[in-house]
Amino acid sequence: MKRIIIINEGPTEQEFCNDVLLNYFISKDILIETPTIKSTNGGIVAWGNLKKQIEAHLKHDSTAYVTTLFDYYGIKDSYNYPRWQEAKSIVDKSDRLDFLEEAMRSDLSPEIRQRFIPYIQLHEFEGLLFCDIDIFRNNFEPKEANFVELESIINRFSNPEEINNGAATAPSKRLEILIPGYLKVVYGACLASDLGLNKIREKCPRFNSWIDKMESI
């Protein structure tokens, strides 16, 4: 059985991988392992730290693949991701992340980089939850959530990954406003699991491309 190590930003992403991706990839004869990023209690770290963890996994097992699952929202200039300033000059955010992911891959030594599948979630994990208004209607009472505005957001963007990353307009910030009491660690992975992998792949093209790449190893 082939093996992919998915380095997750935090416990929510880790739970999502275990609940939603694990059995799917087992059916493809691929075993996934889901460690979180080291040196953090949940969150993005400097590229130097993450690179060491990626390299350690790739060098420990010459047959394993490594990928990442962390949010674009929250990456700081001081984290020194490769070619970061060049990436920021690319207007289209999807193209920007394609460029940045390739820069990450190219920053590894040639003998291991072919087994690295970099992935950054545009804009953040919570964006995936905006695939279908029913996921909110089925999990919250009308008094607990502003369904009208949630549905308006879903209809306003061509796909959930485009919901932007401003300090007040990132997907998580919108959810905190429209669902008072929303906590990522409580609801994030559960709602994504209820949505199901097929719906997320259908609505989120970058995420779908990531799954395709992992399937094709």
Coordinates of C-alpha atoms in Angstrom, one line a residue:
M1 CA 0.0 0.0 0.0
K2 CA 1.3 3.5 -0.9
R3 CA 1.7 6.0 1.9
I4 CA 1.0 9.8 2.0
I5 CA 1.9 11.9 5.1
I6 CA -0.4 14.9 5.3
I7 CA 1.1 17.6 7.5
N8 CA -1.8 19.5 8.9
E9 CA -2.0 23.1 10.2
G10 CA -3.9 22.0 13.4
P11 CA -6.3 19.6 15.0
T12 CA -9.3 20.6 12.8
E13 CA -7.5 19.8 9.6
Q14 CA -6.2 16.6 11.1
E15 CA -9.7 15.5 12.2
F16 CA -11.0 16.3 8.7
C17 CA -8.3 14.1 7.1
N18 CA -9.0 11.3 9.5
D19 CA -12.8 11.5 9.1
V20 CA -13.2 12.4 5.5
L21 CA -10.0 11.4 3.6
L22 CA -8.7 8.3 5.3
N23 CA -11.3 5.7 4.2
Y24 CA -11.5 7.3 0.7
F25 CA -7.7 6.8 0.1
I26 CA -7.7 3.4 1.7
S27 CA -10.2 2.4 -1.1
K28 CA -7.5 3.7 -3.5
D29 CA -4.9 1.5 -1.8
I30 CA -3.2 4.6 -0.3
L31 CA -2.7 4.9 3.4
I32 CA -2.6 8.5 4.8
E33 CA -0.9 9.6 8.0
T34 CA -1.9 12.9 9.6
P35 CA 0.6 14.6 11.8
T36 CA 0.2 18.3 12.7
I37 CA 2.8 21.0 12.1
K38 CA 5.5 20.8 14.8
S39 CA 6.5 23.7 17.0
T40 CA 3.0 25.0 17.3
N41 CA -0.3 24.3 19.1
G42 CA -2.1 24.8 15.8
G43 CA -1.1 27.4 13.2
I44 CA 1.3 28.2 10.5
V45 CA 5.0 28.3 11.1
A46 CA 8.0 29.8 9.4
W47 CA 9.0 28.0 6.2
G48 CA 12.3 26.9 7.7
N49 CA 10.6 25.0 10.4
L50 CA 8.0 23.4 8.1
K51 CA 10.7 22.5 5.6
K52 CA 12.7 20.6 8.2
Q53 CA 9.6 18.5 9.0
I54 CA 8.8 17.8 5.4
E55 CA 12.4 16.8 4.7
A56 CA 12.5 14.6 7.8
H57 CA 9.5 12.6 6.6
L58 CA 10.8 12.2 3.1
K59 CA 14.2 11.1 4.2
H60 CA 12.9 8.7 6.8
D61 CA 11.0 6.7 4.2
S62 CA 12.2 6.8 0.6
T63 CA 8.8 5.4 -0.6
A64 CA 6.5 7.8 1.2
Y65 CA 5.0 11.0 -0.2
V66 CA 4.4 14.1 1.8
T67 CA 1.8 16.9 1.4
T68 CA 0.6 19.8 3.4
L69 CA -2.8 21.2 4.4
F70 CA -2.7 24.7 5.9
D71 CA -4.4 28.0 5.2
Y72 CA -3.1 30.8 3.0
Y73 CA -4.8 33.2 5.4
G74 CA -2.3 34.0 8.1
I75 CA 1.0 33.5 6.3
K76 CA 3.2 36.4 7.3
D77 CA 6.1 38.0 5.4
S78 CA 8.4 37.1 8.3
Y79 CA 7.7 33.4 7.7
N80 CA 10.0 33.6 4.7
Y81 CA 8.2 31.3 2.3
P82 CA 10.3 30.8 -0.9
R83 CA 9.7 33.5 -3.5
W84 CA 7.0 35.0 -1.3
Q85 CA 7.3 38.6 -2.5
E86 CA 7.1 37.4 -6.1
A87 CA 4.0 35.4 -5.3
K88 CA 2.3 38.4 -3.7
S89 CA 2.6 40.3 -7.0
I90 CA 0.4 37.7 -8.8
V91 CA -3.1 39.1 -8.8
D92 CA -5.1 35.9 -9.3
K93 CA -5.0 34.2 -5.9
S94 CA -5.3 30.7 -7.3
D95 CA -2.3 31.4 -9.7
R96 CA -0.5 32.9 -6.7
L97 CA -0.8 29.8 -4.7
D98 CA 0.2 27.6 -7.6
F99 CA 3.4 29.7 -7.9
L100 CA 4.1 29.5 -4.2
E101 CA 3.5 25.8 -4.0
E102 CA 5.9 25.2 -6.8
A103 CA 8.4 27.4 -5.1
M104 CA 8.1 25.3 -1.9
R105 CA 8.7 22.1 -3.9
S106 CA 11.7 23.6 -5.7
D107 CA 13.2 24.6 -2.4
L108 CA 13.7 21.0 -1.5
S109 CA 16.7 19.0 -2.7
P110 CA 16.2 17.3 -6.1
E111 CA 16.4 13.7 -4.7
I112 CA 13.3 14.2 -2.5
R113 CA 11.2 16.9 -4.1
Q114 CA 9.5 14.6 -6.5
R115 CA 7.7 13.0 -3.6
F116 CA 6.4 16.3 -2.2
I117 CA 2.9 17.5 -3.1
P118 CA 2.6 21.0 -1.6
Y119 CA -0.9 22.3 -0.9
I120 CA -2.1 25.5 0.6
Q121 CA -5.8 26.0 1.2
L122 CA -7.2 29.1 -0.5
H123 CA -8.1 31.1 1.6
E124 CA -8.7 29.0 4.7
F125 CA -10.2 25.7 5.7
E126 CA -13.6 27.3 6.6
G127 CA -14.1 28.3 3.0
L128 CA -14.8 24.7 2.2
L129 CA -17.9 24.8 4.4
F130 CA -19.6 27.3 2.1
C131 CA -20.3 24.6 -0.5
D132 CA -24.0 24.2 0.4
I133 CA -26.4 26.2 2.5
D134 CA -28.0 23.0 3.7
I135 CA -25.0 22.1 5.8
F136 CA -25.8 25.1 8.0
R137 CA -29.5 24.6 7.9
N138 CA -29.1 21.0 9.0
N139 CA -26.8 21.7 11.9
F140 CA -28.1 25.0 13.4
E141 CA -31.5 26.3 14.4
P142 CA -32.7 29.5 12.7
K143 CA -32.1 31.5 15.9
E144 CA -28.5 30.3 16.0
A145 CA -27.4 31.3 12.5
N146 CA -28.1 34.0 9.8
F147 CA -29.1 31.7 7.0
V148 CA -30.0 34.5 4.7
E149 CA -26.6 36.1 4.8
L150 CA -24.8 32.7 4.7
E151 CA -26.7 31.8 1.5
S152 CA -26.0 35.3 0.0
I153 CA -22.2 34.7 0.5
I154 CA -22.5 31.3 -1.2
N155 CA -24.2 32.8 -4.2
R156 CA -21.9 35.8 -4.4
F157 CA -18.8 33.8 -5.2
S158 CA -18.2 31.5 -8.2
N159 CA -16.7 28.9 -5.8
P160 CA -16.1 28.8 -2.0
E161 CA -12.4 29.0 -2.3
E162 CA -12.7 32.6 -3.6
I163 CA -14.2 33.9 -0.3
N164 CA -11.5 36.4 0.6
N165 CA -9.0 36.7 3.3
G166 CA -9.5 40.1 4.8
A167 CA -9.3 40.5 8.6
A168 CA -13.1 40.9 8.7
T169 CA -14.1 38.9 5.6
A170 CA -12.1 35.7 5.8
P171 CA -14.5 32.6 5.9
S172 CA -13.8 32.0 9.6
K173 CA -14.6 35.7 10.5
R174 CA -17.9 35.5 8.5
L175 CA -18.9 32.4 10.3
E176 CA -18.1 33.9 13.7
I177 CA -20.3 36.8 12.9
L178 CA -23.2 34.9 11.3
I179 CA -23.1 31.9 13.7
P180 CA -22.4 33.4 17.1
G181 CA -20.5 30.8 19.1
Y182 CA -19.0 29.2 16.1
L183 CA -15.7 27.6 17.0
K184 CA -13.4 26.0 14.4
V185 CA -12.2 23.2 16.7
V186 CA -15.8 22.3 17.5
Y187 CA -17.7 22.6 14.2
G188 CA -15.1 22.8 11.4
A189 CA -14.3 19.1 10.7
C190 CA -17.8 18.0 11.7
L191 CA -19.5 20.2 9.1
A192 CA -17.0 19.3 6.5
S193 CA -17.6 15.6 7.2
D194 CA -21.4 16.2 6.8
L195 CA -20.8 17.9 3.5
G196 CA -18.8 14.9 2.2
L197 CA -15.8 14.7 0.0
N198 CA -17.8 14.6 -3.3
K199 CA -19.6 17.9 -2.6
I200 CA -16.4 19.6 -1.6
R201 CA -14.5 18.3 -4.7
E202 CA -17.4 19.4 -6.9
K203 CA -17.4 23.0 -5.6
C204 CA -13.7 23.6 -4.8
P205 CA -11.4 23.3 -7.8
R206 CA -8.1 23.7 -6.1
F207 CA -9.0 21.3 -3.4
N208 CA -10.2 18.8 -6.1
S209 CA -6.9 19.2 -7.9
W210 CA -5.0 18.3 -4.7
I211 CA -7.0 15.1 -4.3
D212 CA -6.4 14.2 -7.9
K213 CA -2.6 14.7 -7.4
M214 CA -2.6 12.4 -4.4
E215 CA -4.7 9.8 -6.2
S216 CA -2.2 9.7 -9.0
I217 CA 1.0 8.8 -7.0

